[in-house]
Amino acid sequence: MTGGPATPARMAAGTERGWKPAGFWRRYLAWSLDLLLLSPLLLLLLLSPLRRASGAWQSLQASLQQWILDRVIAADGTMADPMALAHALLADPANNALINRQMAQISAAIGQASLLAVCVLAVYFIAFESSRWQATPGKRLLGIRVQSLDGGPLGLANTGMRFFAGSLSWLSLNLGHALAAWRHDGRALHDLLSGARVVSATPMPGWARALLWGQVAAGVLLFAGVLLRLFWLLGQLAAL
């Protein structure tokens, strides 16, 4: 049986063998491990289109900077009005054509990279979570399973629905994912839409807790570094 409303009887049937909601942070850590496992393949596939996007952007940036430099030099030392310079840049037909051409190349390259990434992630998550494991390798390492509400396999169709419904969780600025931390049954938005539950039967391993805290510490350090860099730049501007 797959899908259907989360009735108390069905939820009780799914917890007979000790399976409990996996919890938000355990699910996050499993997802990050899966992404780490996939990163070499994603890097290999996405490197070419992302290089094209980067090259097109750098070419556009260099061309526009040269255009501005030429106008500044032509002004013979006279300070140009930045707003007038920007207006002239955008009013130039050659610049408009260049911007449109380069942005089209950038959009096409990013679109190709996004499509490749979605295809890889879809095959990975749907194949593993609809298998007898009922879990990706990352989830399996943490003792997590993706089940139907009665504790059985979710099935290929509902697993696919769950994966693509995950886009709504991302588009809601992760509020859909945050539901897993707020609800007593630990179900996120895409779990609710697909009739799924994500469960575990054992406490989170010690190494997993250490890894999670390590990620938190790295995030705090990165955020602090960005803030310090911003304050340094503001200080440099104030000193001008």
Short mmCIF file of C-alpha atoms in Angstrom, two decimals:
data_model
loop_
_atom_site.label_atom_id
_atom_site.label_comp_id
_atom_site.label_asym_id
_atom_site.label_seq_id
_atom_site.Cartn_x
_atom_site.Cartn_y
_atom_site.Cartn_z
CA MET A 1 0.00 0.00 0.00
CA THR A 2 1.34 3.47 -0.86
CA GLY A 3 0.16 7.03 -0.40
CA GLY A 4 -3.12 7.92 1.29
CA PRO A 5 -3.98 10.00 4.34
CA ALA A 6 -1.93 9.76 7.52
CA THR A 7 -4.56 8.04 9.66
CA PRO A 8 -3.57 6.98 13.20
CA ALA A 9 -4.00 3.29 12.26
CA ARG A 10 -1.64 3.55 9.31
CA MET A 11 0.94 5.54 11.28
CA ALA A 12 0.80 2.99 14.10
CA ALA A 13 1.30 0.15 11.62
CA GLY A 14 4.40 1.89 10.33
CA THR A 15 5.97 2.11 13.80
CA GLU A 16 5.37 -1.46 14.98
CA ARG A 17 9.02 -2.39 14.50
CA GLY A 18 10.40 0.66 16.28
CA TRP A 19 10.66 3.01 13.31
CA LYS A 20 10.32 6.64 14.40
CA PRO A 21 10.49 9.95 12.51
CA ALA A 22 14.12 10.48 11.49
CA GLY A 23 14.25 14.15 12.45
CA PHE A 24 15.22 17.22 10.47
CA TRP A 25 18.98 17.32 11.20
CA ARG A 26 19.50 13.63 10.59
CA ARG A 27 17.74 13.98 7.24
CA TYR A 28 19.84 17.03 6.38
CA LEU A 29 23.07 15.20 7.18
CA ALA A 30 22.03 12.22 5.03
CA TRP A 31 21.26 14.60 2.15
CA SER A 32 24.67 16.29 2.51
CA LEU A 33 26.41 12.89 2.45
CA ASP A 34 24.54 11.93 -0.71
CA LEU A 35 25.55 15.21 -2.32
CA LEU A 36 29.16 14.56 -1.32
CA LEU A 37 29.01 11.11 -2.94
CA LEU A 38 27.57 12.60 -6.12
CA SER A 39 29.91 15.60 -6.28
CA PRO A 40 32.63 13.96 -8.46
CA LEU A 41 30.07 12.93 -11.09
CA LEU A 42 28.28 16.28 -10.94
CA LEU A 43 31.60 18.12 -11.26
CA LEU A 44 32.53 16.04 -14.30
CA LEU A 45 29.19 16.64 -16.02
CA LEU A 46 28.73 20.30 -15.10
CA LEU A 47 32.29 21.51 -15.65
CA SER A 48 31.89 22.14 -19.39
CA PRO A 49 28.63 24.15 -19.33
CA LEU A 50 29.70 26.11 -16.26
CA ARG A 51 33.00 26.95 -17.94
CA ARG A 52 31.07 28.24 -20.95
CA ALA A 53 28.89 30.38 -18.70
CA SER A 54 31.93 31.73 -16.85
CA GLY A 55 33.77 32.45 -20.11
CA ALA A 56 30.80 34.32 -21.58
CA TRP A 57 30.44 36.39 -18.41
CA GLN A 58 34.14 37.26 -18.25
CA SER A 59 34.12 38.22 -21.94
CA LEU A 60 31.10 40.48 -21.41
CA GLN A 61 32.65 42.05 -18.32
CA ALA A 62 35.96 42.71 -20.10
CA SER A 63 34.23 44.28 -23.12
CA LEU A 64 32.11 46.62 -21.01
CA GLN A 65 35.07 47.59 -18.83
CA GLN A 66 37.06 48.43 -21.96
CA TRP A 67 34.18 50.55 -23.28
CA ILE A 68 34.07 52.50 -20.00
CA LEU A 69 37.87 52.89 -19.93
CA ASP A 70 37.86 54.26 -23.49
CA ARG A 71 35.26 56.88 -22.53
CA VAL A 72 37.17 57.88 -19.40
CA ILE A 73 40.39 58.30 -21.40
CA ALA A 74 38.54 60.30 -24.06
CA ALA A 75 37.31 62.66 -21.33
CA ASP A 76 40.95 63.75 -20.89
CA GLY A 77 40.95 63.65 -17.10
CA THR A 78 37.51 65.16 -16.64
CA MET A 79 35.49 63.23 -14.07
CA ALA A 80 32.63 61.53 -15.91
CA ASP A 81 29.16 61.43 -14.38
CA PRO A 82 28.66 57.73 -13.44
CA MET A 83 24.92 57.84 -14.19
CA ALA A 84 25.47 59.48 -17.56
CA LEU A 85 28.18 56.94 -18.36
CA ALA A 86 25.88 54.04 -17.44
CA HIS A 87 23.06 55.50 -19.55
CA ALA A 88 25.38 55.91 -22.53
CA LEU A 89 26.64 52.34 -22.14
CA LEU A 90 23.13 50.90 -22.22
CA ALA A 91 22.05 53.20 -25.05
CA ASP A 92 24.86 51.98 -27.31
CA PRO A 93 23.34 49.49 -29.85
CA ALA A 94 26.60 47.53 -30.04
CA ASN A 95 26.65 47.11 -26.27
CA ASN A 96 23.01 46.05 -26.22
CA ALA A 97 23.67 43.43 -28.88
CA LEU A 98 26.73 42.18 -26.98
CA ILE A 99 24.84 41.99 -23.68
CA ASN A 100 21.93 40.10 -25.27
CA ARG A 101 24.26 37.67 -27.05
CA GLN A 102 26.41 36.92 -24.01
CA MET A 103 23.45 36.63 -21.64
CA ALA A 104 21.80 34.18 -24.04
CA GLN A 105 24.96 32.04 -23.96
CA ILE A 106 25.10 32.24 -20.17
CA SER A 107 21.42 31.30 -19.81
CA ALA A 108 21.79 28.36 -22.19
CA ALA A 109 24.86 27.03 -20.37
CA ILE A 110 23.27 27.39 -16.93
CA GLY A 111 20.07 25.77 -18.22
CA GLN A 112 22.04 22.81 -19.56
CA ALA A 113 23.92 22.45 -16.26
CA SER A 114 20.67 22.60 -14.28
CA LEU A 115 19.01 19.97 -16.46
CA LEU A 116 21.99 17.63 -16.16
CA ALA A 117 22.06 18.06 -12.37
CA VAL A 118 18.32 17.38 -12.02
CA CYS A 119 18.58 14.25 -14.18
CA VAL A 120 21.47 12.85 -12.13
CA LEU A 121 19.77 13.62 -8.82
CA ALA A 122 16.44 12.19 -10.00
CA VAL A 123 17.97 8.89 -11.11
CA TYR A 124 20.00 8.62 -7.90
CA PHE A 125 17.29 9.43 -5.37
CA ILE A 126 14.37 7.73 -7.12
CA ALA A 127 16.30 4.54 -7.92
CA PHE A 128 17.70 4.09 -4.42
CA GLU A 129 14.63 5.14 -2.44
CA SER A 130 12.31 2.89 -4.48
CA SER A 131 14.70 -0.07 -4.15
CA ARG A 132 14.67 -2.74 -1.44
CA TRP A 133 16.96 -0.47 0.58
CA GLN A 134 14.26 2.23 0.72
CA ALA A 135 17.16 4.63 1.13
CA THR A 136 20.02 6.35 -0.63
CA PRO A 137 23.56 5.45 0.49
CA GLY A 138 23.63 8.59 2.66
CA LYS A 139 20.36 7.67 4.35
CA ARG A 140 21.49 4.06 4.73
CA LEU A 141 24.66 5.18 6.52
CA LEU A 142 22.46 6.98 9.04
CA GLY A 143 19.90 4.21 9.40
CA ILE A 144 17.12 6.10 7.60
CA ARG A 145 14.39 4.70 5.37
CA VAL A 146 11.77 6.31 3.13
CA GLN A 147 8.52 4.40 3.59
CA SER A 148 4.84 4.57 2.86
CA LEU A 149 2.64 5.46 5.82
CA ASP A 150 2.02 1.79 6.65
CA GLY A 151 5.76 1.05 6.75
CA GLY A 152 5.96 -0.62 3.35
CA PRO A 153 7.91 0.39 0.24
CA LEU A 154 6.87 3.75 -1.17
CA GLY A 155 6.87 2.51 -4.76
CA LEU A 156 8.45 3.95 -7.89
CA ALA A 157 5.61 6.36 -8.78
CA ASN A 158 5.30 7.87 -5.31
CA THR A 159 9.08 8.05 -4.93
CA GLY A 160 9.24 9.99 -8.19
CA MET A 161 6.42 12.24 -7.00
CA ARG A 162 8.28 12.82 -3.75
CA PHE A 163 11.48 13.80 -5.56
CA PHE A 164 9.86 16.31 -7.90
CA ALA A 165 7.58 17.66 -5.14
CA GLY A 166 10.82 18.53 -3.37
CA SER A 167 11.11 21.47 -5.78
CA LEU A 168 8.20 23.08 -3.92
CA SER A 169 10.14 22.75 -0.67
CA TRP A 170 13.10 24.54 -2.29
CA LEU A 171 10.90 27.20 -3.94
CA SER A 172 9.27 27.96 -0.59
CA LEU A 173 12.70 29.10 0.68
CA ASN A 174 13.09 25.77 2.48
CA LEU A 175 9.93 26.23 4.53
CA GLY A 176 8.74 22.95 3.02
CA HIS A 177 11.82 21.22 4.38
CA ALA A 178 11.46 22.99 7.74
CA LEU A 179 8.09 21.31 8.24
CA ALA A 180 10.06 18.18 9.14
CA ALA A 181 11.35 20.01 12.22
CA TRP A 182 7.97 21.42 13.23
CA ARG A 183 5.60 18.49 12.73
CA HIS A 184 5.37 15.72 15.31
CA ASP A 185 5.50 13.09 12.54
CA GLY A 186 8.64 14.66 11.03
CA ARG A 187 7.14 14.91 7.54
CA ALA A 188 8.26 17.63 5.12
CA LEU A 189 6.06 19.14 2.41
CA HIS A 190 7.19 16.66 -0.27
CA ASP A 191 6.53 13.77 2.15
CA LEU A 192 2.98 15.00 2.69
CA LEU A 193 2.34 15.34 -1.05
CA SER A 194 3.64 11.84 -1.83
CA GLY A 195 2.26 9.91 1.15
CA ALA A 196 5.74 9.22 2.50
CA ARG A 197 7.45 9.20 5.87
CA VAL A 198 11.18 9.23 6.62
CA VAL A 199 12.05 7.07 9.62
CA SER A 200 14.89 5.56 11.63
CA ALA A 201 15.05 2.85 14.29
CA THR A 202 18.32 3.74 16.04
CA PRO A 203 19.82 6.87 17.65
CA MET A 204 22.02 9.06 15.48
CA PRO A 205 25.60 7.65 15.47
CA GLY A 206 28.27 9.58 17.35
CA TRP A 207 30.33 10.17 14.20
CA ALA A 208 27.25 11.67 12.54
CA ARG A 209 26.72 14.09 15.43
CA ALA A 210 30.37 15.14 15.23
CA LEU A 211 30.10 15.65 11.46
CA LEU A 212 26.93 17.69 11.89
CA TRP A 213 28.54 19.96 14.47
CA GLY A 214 31.55 20.28 12.18
CA GLN A 215 29.30 21.51 9.39
CA VAL A 216 27.65 23.98 11.76
CA ALA A 217 31.05 25.28 12.86
CA ALA A 218 32.21 25.62 9.24
CA GLY A 219 29.04 27.54 8.39
CA VAL A 220 29.52 29.91 11.32
CA LEU A 221 33.17 30.52 10.37
CA LEU A 222 32.22 31.15 6.74
CA PHE A 223 29.50 33.60 7.75
CA ALA A 224 31.90 35.39 10.11
CA GLY A 225 34.49 35.58 7.34
CA VAL A 226 31.99 37.13 4.93
CA LEU A 227 30.96 39.70 7.55
CA LEU A 228 34.58 40.61 8.31
CA ARG A 229 35.30 41.00 4.61
CA LEU A 230 32.24 43.23 4.22
CA PHE A 231 33.27 45.42 7.17
CA TRP A 232 36.81 45.67 5.75
CA LEU A 233 35.46 46.82 2.37
CA LEU A 234 33.19 49.36 4.05
CA GLY A 235 36.19 50.64 6.01
CA GLN A 236 38.20 51.01 2.80
CA LEU A 237 35.37 52.96 1.18
CA ALA A 238 35.03 55.22 4.22
CA ALA A 239 38.77 55.99 4.08
CA LEU A 240 38.58 57.25 0.50
#
